[in-house]
mmCIF file of C-alpha atoms in Angstrom:
data_model
loop_
_atom_site.group_PDB
_atom_site.id
_atom_site.type_symbol
_atom_site.label_atom_id
_atom_site.label_comp_id
_atom_site.label_asym_id
_atom_site.label_seq_id
_atom_site.Cartn_x
_atom_site.Cartn_y
_atom_site.Cartn_z
ATOM 1 C CA MET Y 244 85.484 31.057 56.177
ATOM 2 C CA LYS Y 245 86.940 34.017 58.073
ATOM 3 C CA GLU Y 246 84.354 36.464 59.367
ATOM 4 C CA ILE Y 247 84.361 39.889 57.690
ATOM 5 C CA ARG Y 248 83.930 42.647 60.258
ATOM 6 C CA PHE Y 249 82.587 45.953 58.913
ATOM 7 C CA PHE Y 250 82.759 49.232 60.807
ATOM 8 C CA TYR Y 251 81.265 52.597 59.889
ATOM 9 C CA ALA Y 252 83.941 55.283 59.811
ATOM 10 C CA PRO Y 253 82.852 58.420 57.897
ATOM 11 C CA GLU Y 254 86.375 59.861 58.075
ATOM 12 C CA ALA Y 255 88.130 56.526 57.632
ATOM 13 C CA LYS Y 256 91.019 57.797 55.517
ATOM 14 C CA GLU Y 257 91.657 60.969 57.522
ATOM 15 C CA THR Y 258 91.627 59.797 61.144
ATOM 16 C CA GLU Y 259 92.814 56.147 61.175
ATOM 17 C CA GLU Y 260 90.874 55.749 64.418
ATOM 18 C CA LEU Y 261 87.477 54.101 64.825
ATOM 19 C CA PRO Y 262 84.648 56.376 66.030
ATOM 20 C CA GLN Y 263 83.945 55.948 69.739
ATOM 21 C CA GLU Y 264 80.868 53.727 69.422
ATOM 22 C CA GLU Y 265 82.516 51.525 66.814
ATOM 23 C CA ALA Y 266 85.700 51.319 68.887
ATOM 24 C CA THR Y 267 83.717 50.214 71.945
ATOM 25 C CA HIS Y 268 82.093 47.427 69.926
ATOM 26 C CA ALA Y 269 85.450 46.325 68.480
ATOM 27 C CA ILE Y 270 87.221 46.319 71.846
ATOM 28 C CA ARG Y 271 84.625 45.160 74.354
ATOM 29 C CA VAL Y 272 82.318 42.972 72.267
ATOM 30 C CA LEU Y 273 84.525 41.523 69.543
ATOM 31 C CA ARG Y 274 87.729 41.779 71.632
ATOM 32 C CA LEU Y 275 89.828 42.601 68.593
ATOM 33 C CA GLN Y 276 93.580 42.889 68.966
ATOM 34 C CA PRO Y 277 96.469 44.477 67.044
ATOM 35 C CA GLY Y 278 97.045 42.554 63.836
ATOM 36 C CA ASP Y 279 93.358 41.689 63.321
ATOM 37 C CA GLU Y 280 91.934 42.597 59.922
ATOM 38 C CA ILE Y 281 88.818 44.753 59.640
ATOM 39 C CA PHE Y 282 86.847 46.442 56.873
ATOM 40 C CA LEU Y 283 85.697 50.041 57.029
ATOM 41 C CA MET Y 284 82.934 51.826 55.133
ATOM 42 C CA ASP Y 285 82.878 55.599 54.841
ATOM 43 C CA GLY Y 286 79.258 55.786 53.663
ATOM 44 C CA LYS Y 287 80.418 57.692 50.584
ATOM 45 C CA GLY Y 288 81.089 54.776 48.279
ATOM 46 C CA VAL Y 289 84.433 53.385 49.473
ATOM 47 C CA PHE Y 290 85.362 50.329 51.532
ATOM 48 C CA TYR Y 291 88.784 50.017 53.171
ATOM 49 C CA ARG Y 292 90.686 46.921 54.206
ATOM 50 C CA ALA Y 293 92.611 47.745 57.366
ATOM 51 C CA GLU Y 294 94.677 46.230 60.129
ATOM 52 C CA ILE Y 295 94.301 47.138 63.782
ATOM 53 C CA THR Y 296 97.512 48.664 65.141
ATOM 54 C CA VAL Y 297 96.709 49.869 68.669
ATOM 55 C CA VAL Y 298 94.006 48.933 71.168
ATOM 56 C CA THR Y 299 93.469 50.727 74.486
ATOM 57 C CA ASN Y 300 90.543 50.826 76.905
ATOM 58 C CA LYS Y 301 88.744 53.402 74.754
ATOM 59 C CA LYS Y 302 90.551 53.657 71.425
ATOM 60 C CA CYS Y 303 91.069 51.435 68.418
ATOM 61 C CA LEU Y 304 93.613 52.588 65.826
ATOM 62 C CA TYR Y 305 94.154 51.020 62.415
ATOM 63 C CA ARG Y 306 96.283 51.155 59.304
ATOM 64 C CA ILE Y 307 94.598 51.196 55.897
ATOM 65 C CA MET Y 308 96.037 48.553 53.593
ATOM 66 C CA GLU Y 309 93.697 48.847 50.610
ATOM 67 C CA SER Y 310 91.056 51.243 49.306
ATOM 68 C CA MET Y 311 88.157 49.603 47.476
ATOM 69 C CA PRO Y 312 85.851 52.048 45.637
ATOM 70 C CA GLN Y 313 82.430 50.471 45.059
ATOM 71 C CA GLU Y 314 80.201 50.650 42.007
ATOM 72 C CA PRO Y 315 76.596 51.810 42.533
ATOM 73 C CA ILE Y 316 74.026 49.027 42.329
ATOM 74 C CA TRP Y 317 71.100 51.273 41.420
ATOM 75 C CA ARG Y 318 70.758 54.417 39.331
ATOM 76 C CA GLY Y 319 69.627 57.784 40.557
ATOM 77 C CA HIS Y 320 68.616 58.980 44.000
ATOM 78 C CA ILE Y 321 65.755 57.220 45.809
ATOM 79 C CA HIS Y 322 64.125 59.494 48.390
ATOM 80 C CA LEU Y 323 61.264 58.320 50.602
ATOM 81 C CA ALA Y 324 59.272 60.996 52.445
ATOM 82 C CA ILE Y 325 56.905 59.418 54.951
ATOM 83 C CA ALA Y 326 54.663 60.422 57.841
ATOM 84 C CA PRO Y 327 55.847 58.394 60.866
ATOM 85 C CA THR Y 328 53.469 56.019 62.600
ATOM 86 C CA LYS Y 329 52.265 56.432 66.181
ATOM 87 C CA MET Y 330 54.202 53.300 67.168
ATOM 88 C CA MET Y 331 57.772 54.291 66.406
ATOM 89 C CA ASP Y 332 59.094 50.731 66.396
ATOM 90 C CA ARG Y 333 57.202 50.121 63.149
ATOM 91 C CA MET Y 334 58.909 53.087 61.511
ATOM 92 C CA GLU Y 335 62.316 51.975 62.777
ATOM 93 C CA TRP Y 336 61.700 48.515 61.337
ATOM 94 C CA MET Y 337 60.798 50.089 57.993
ATOM 95 C CA ALA Y 338 63.965 52.243 57.969
ATOM 96 C CA GLU Y 339 66.091 49.184 58.718
ATOM 97 C CA LYS Y 340 64.566 47.055 55.961
ATOM 98 C CA ALA Y 341 64.572 49.905 53.418
ATOM 99 C CA THR Y 342 68.296 50.339 54.080
ATOM 100 C CA GLU Y 343 68.916 46.642 53.530
ATOM 101 C CA ILE Y 344 67.072 46.824 50.197
ATOM 102 C CA GLY Y 345 68.793 50.054 49.213
ATOM 103 C CA PHE Y 346 67.756 53.703 49.052
ATOM 104 C CA ASP Y 347 69.430 57.098 49.449
ATOM 105 C CA GLU Y 348 67.387 59.341 51.703
ATOM 106 C CA ILE Y 349 64.468 59.388 54.117
ATOM 107 C CA SER Y 350 62.491 62.417 55.260
ATOM 108 C CA PHE Y 351 59.713 62.480 57.854
ATOM 109 C CA LEU Y 352 56.556 64.469 57.199
ATOM 110 C CA LYS Y 353 54.160 66.217 59.548
ATOM 111 C CA CYS Y 354 50.756 66.022 57.876
ATOM 112 C CA ARG Y 355 47.211 66.999 58.765
ATOM 113 C CA PHE Y 356 46.316 63.507 60.027
ATOM 114 C CA SER Y 357 49.705 62.683 61.568
ATOM 115 C CA GLU Y 358 49.522 60.925 64.920
ATOM 116 C CA ARG Y 359 53.205 61.590 65.627
ATOM 117 C CA THR Y 360 54.666 65.070 65.321
ATOM 118 C CA ARG Y 361 58.123 64.444 66.796
ATOM 119 C CA ILE Y 362 60.775 61.900 66.004
ATOM 120 C CA ARG Y 363 64.245 61.050 67.278
ATOM 121 C CA THR Y 364 66.289 61.022 64.107
ATOM 122 C CA ASP Y 365 69.428 60.096 66.068
ATOM 123 C CA ARG Y 366 67.817 56.762 66.977
ATOM 124 C CA VAL Y 367 66.770 56.151 63.357
ATOM 125 C CA GLU Y 368 70.306 56.987 62.209
ATOM 126 C CA LYS Y 369 71.781 54.341 64.530
ATOM 127 C CA ILE Y 370 69.416 51.733 63.109
ATOM 128 C CA VAL Y 371 70.316 52.782 59.565
ATOM 129 C CA VAL Y 372 74.056 52.577 60.343
ATOM 130 C CA SER Y 373 73.604 49.053 61.711
ATOM 131 C CA ALA Y 374 71.624 48.024 58.611
ATOM 132 C CA VAL Y 375 74.258 49.511 56.297
ATOM 133 C CA LYS Y 376 76.964 47.435 57.973
ATOM 134 C CA GLN Y 377 74.852 44.281 58.025
ATOM 135 C CA SER Y 378 73.928 44.549 54.333
ATOM 136 C CA HIS Y 379 77.365 45.772 53.196
ATOM 137 C CA LYS Y 380 76.109 48.969 51.587
ATOM 138 C CA ALA Y 381 78.745 51.433 50.385
ATOM 139 C CA TRP Y 382 76.531 54.516 50.705
ATOM 140 C CA MET Y 383 74.866 55.763 53.888
ATOM 141 C CA PRO Y 384 71.257 56.948 53.455
ATOM 142 C CA ALA Y 385 70.580 60.461 54.702
ATOM 143 C CA VAL Y 386 68.109 60.713 57.599
ATOM 144 C CA ASN Y 387 66.349 64.077 57.733
ATOM 145 C CA ASP Y 388 64.453 65.781 60.531
ATOM 146 C CA MET Y 389 60.673 66.022 60.439
ATOM 147 C CA GLN Y 390 59.337 68.659 58.055
ATOM 148 C CA ASP Y 391 55.962 70.211 57.498
ATOM 149 C CA PHE Y 392 54.250 68.653 54.472
ATOM 150 C CA LYS Y 393 53.638 72.006 52.755
ATOM 151 C CA HIS Y 394 57.255 73.024 53.173
ATOM 152 C CA PHE Y 395 58.545 69.712 51.817
ATOM 153 C CA ILE Y 396 56.496 69.656 48.624
ATOM 154 C CA SER Y 397 57.278 73.302 47.864
ATOM 155 C CA GLN Y 398 61.015 72.620 47.621
ATOM 156 C CA PRO Y 399 62.551 72.083 44.152
ATOM 157 C CA ARG Y 400 63.621 68.470 43.630
ATOM 158 C CA ALA Y 401 65.250 66.705 40.715
ATOM 159 C CA GLY Y 402 63.793 63.746 38.870
ATOM 160 C CA ARG Y 403 60.286 62.340 39.166
ATOM 161 C CA LYS Y 404 57.975 63.028 42.099
ATOM 162 C CA PHE Y 405 55.070 60.874 43.300
ATOM 163 C CA ILE Y 406 52.432 60.873 46.016
ATOM 164 C CA CYS Y 407 50.779 57.604 47.089
ATOM 165 C CA HIS Y 408 47.224 57.784 48.407
ATOM 166 C CA CYS Y 409 43.905 55.910 48.544
ATOM 167 C CA TYR Y 410 41.370 58.483 47.302
ATOM 168 C CA GLU Y 411 39.151 57.013 44.602
ATOM 169 C CA GLU Y 412 37.960 60.413 43.387
ATOM 170 C CA ILE Y 413 41.489 61.412 42.342
ATOM 171 C CA HIS Y 414 42.921 59.618 39.329
ATOM 172 C CA LYS Y 415 45.911 57.434 40.158
ATOM 173 C CA GLU Y 416 48.403 55.607 37.985
ATOM 174 C CA ASP Y 417 50.377 52.510 38.858
ATOM 175 C CA PHE Y 418 53.630 53.588 40.520
ATOM 176 C CA PHE Y 419 55.719 50.626 39.375
ATOM 177 C CA SER Y 420 54.547 50.926 35.776
ATOM 178 C CA LEU Y 421 55.492 54.593 35.707
ATOM 179 C CA ILE Y 422 59.002 54.133 37.068
ATOM 180 C CA THR Y 423 59.764 51.134 34.849
ATOM 181 C CA SER Y 424 58.698 52.866 31.638
ATOM 182 C CA GLN Y 425 62.380 53.657 30.991
ATOM 183 C CA VAL Y 426 63.359 50.290 29.569
ATOM 184 C CA ASN Y 427 67.072 50.777 28.868
ATOM 185 C CA ASN Y 428 69.903 50.915 31.400
ATOM 186 C CA GLU Y 429 71.193 54.370 30.479
ATOM 187 C CA VAL Y 430 71.507 57.136 33.044
ATOM 188 C CA SER Y 431 68.675 59.663 32.764
ATOM 189 C CA GLU Y 432 67.628 62.846 34.533
ATOM 190 C CA ASN Y 433 64.447 60.948 35.409
ATOM 191 C CA ASP Y 434 66.347 58.341 37.441
ATOM 192 C CA ASP Y 435 65.846 60.293 40.687
ATOM 193 C CA ILE Y 436 62.671 59.348 42.545
ATOM 194 C CA VAL Y 437 60.905 61.184 45.362
ATOM 195 C CA VAL Y 438 57.908 59.284 46.703
ATOM 196 C CA LEU Y 439 55.521 60.442 49.438
ATOM 197 C CA VAL Y 440 53.694 58.075 51.790
ATOM 198 C CA GLY Y 441 51.068 59.422 54.179
ATOM 199 C CA PRO Y 442 50.132 58.730 57.808
ATOM 200 C CA GLU Y 443 47.883 55.932 59.021
ATOM 201 C CA GLY Y 444 44.827 58.037 58.174
ATOM 202 C CA ASP Y 445 46.282 58.858 54.728
ATOM 203 C CA PHE Y 446 47.052 62.346 53.467
ATOM 204 C CA SER Y 447 44.132 64.736 53.489
ATOM 205 C CA ILE Y 448 42.555 65.158 50.066
ATOM 206 C CA ASP Y 449 43.707 68.788 50.104
ATOM 207 C CA GLU Y 450 47.307 67.659 50.683
ATOM 208 C CA VAL Y 451 47.084 65.301 47.718
ATOM 209 C CA ARG Y 452 45.788 68.072 45.479
ATOM 210 C CA MET Y 453 48.448 70.442 46.775
ATOM 211 C CA ALA Y 454 51.188 67.924 45.931
ATOM 212 C CA ILE Y 455 49.778 67.450 42.434
ATOM 213 C CA ASP Y 456 49.803 71.224 41.972
ATOM 214 C CA ASN Y 457 53.497 71.130 42.925
ATOM 215 C CA GLY Y 458 54.383 68.575 40.258
ATOM 216 C CA TYR Y 459 53.825 65.287 42.079
ATOM 217 C CA GLN Y 460 52.140 62.456 40.185
ATOM 218 C CA SER Y 461 49.199 60.708 41.833
ATOM 219 C CA VAL Y 462 49.964 56.982 42.180
ATOM 220 C CA THR Y 463 48.905 53.723 43.755
ATOM 221 C CA LEU Y 464 51.179 50.952 45.062
ATOM 222 C CA GLY Y 465 48.668 48.240 44.167
ATOM 223 C CA LYS Y 466 45.175 47.016 44.989
ATOM 224 C CA SER Y 467 45.831 46.159 48.637
ATOM 225 C CA ARG Y 468 45.413 48.790 51.328
ATOM 226 C CA LEU Y 469 48.767 48.886 53.096
ATOM 227 C CA ARG Y 470 49.887 50.055 56.508
ATOM 228 C CA THR Y 471 52.111 53.130 56.419
ATOM 229 C CA GLU Y 472 55.371 51.270 57.082
ATOM 230 C CA THR Y 473 54.477 48.567 54.550
ATOM 231 C CA ALA Y 474 53.676 51.180 51.918
ATOM 232 C CA GLY Y 475 56.992 52.914 52.565
ATOM 233 C CA LEU Y 476 58.912 49.680 52.206
ATOM 234 C CA GLN Y 477 56.945 48.725 49.090
ATOM 235 C CA ALA Y 478 57.746 52.094 47.493
ATOM 236 C CA VAL Y 479 61.463 51.677 48.221
ATOM 237 C CA ALA Y 480 61.535 48.084 46.960
ATOM 238 C CA MET Y 481 59.771 49.035 43.721
ATOM 239 C CA SER Y 482 62.074 52.024 43.206
ATOM 240 C CA ASN Y 483 65.214 49.971 43.825
ATOM 241 C CA LEU Y 484 64.063 47.239 41.473
ATOM 242 C CA ALA Y 485 63.190 49.739 38.737
ATOM 243 C CA ARG Y 486 66.570 51.490 39.049
ATOM 244 C CA ARG Y 487 68.713 48.403 39.592
ATOM 245 C CA ILE Y 488 71.837 48.322 37.434
ATOM 246 C CA LEU Y 489 71.777 45.074 35.499
#
């Protein structure tokens, strides 16, 4: 079976030239030549079948032969907002796996108990791009800069909003049960999901109450106490499963 080579080209139809990093991989690693077939993804829902036309030391040009619009495989917009862990490799792993499963957006939160207050979103974006290509996703998840928790929860957001935490004194409902309560497959304004996951020391109890005051539902991801990156991945997996188009 012939290998399918995917490349991320946000302006695939307009430029007919691979972005520099993708061109370098095509030329120096894969050693592609004129006449070779490749597939492009624009991250906006369209794949393109193309043929390489020109290869130089730094450039790789192509000709689009077929446009292939893709159908969404889940409903709504899945947005994970998470406080990054002290060890950034764990957060990068989570972003990679969440992309493979399928979600739409990730935001990073600076909370009271955060152990990391800065993050290189450019590095996370590269990992997400690689995961999109590997898993053949038609849409590129948005990667947002770190935001203050209070600022994030004060912004208007569509759909349903949830905050995951471990405080026993605050009533919590089961996250998966709540998001699967819509039993049919029809599009609904409640399809969009925003879910918050706290730092390794959890949100402060004041942050939880503040989120609830701003319309977030208090939820649990299950009976096990999860690490931050595991909780983030669990929230994405549950959301994707609940919104999967059958």
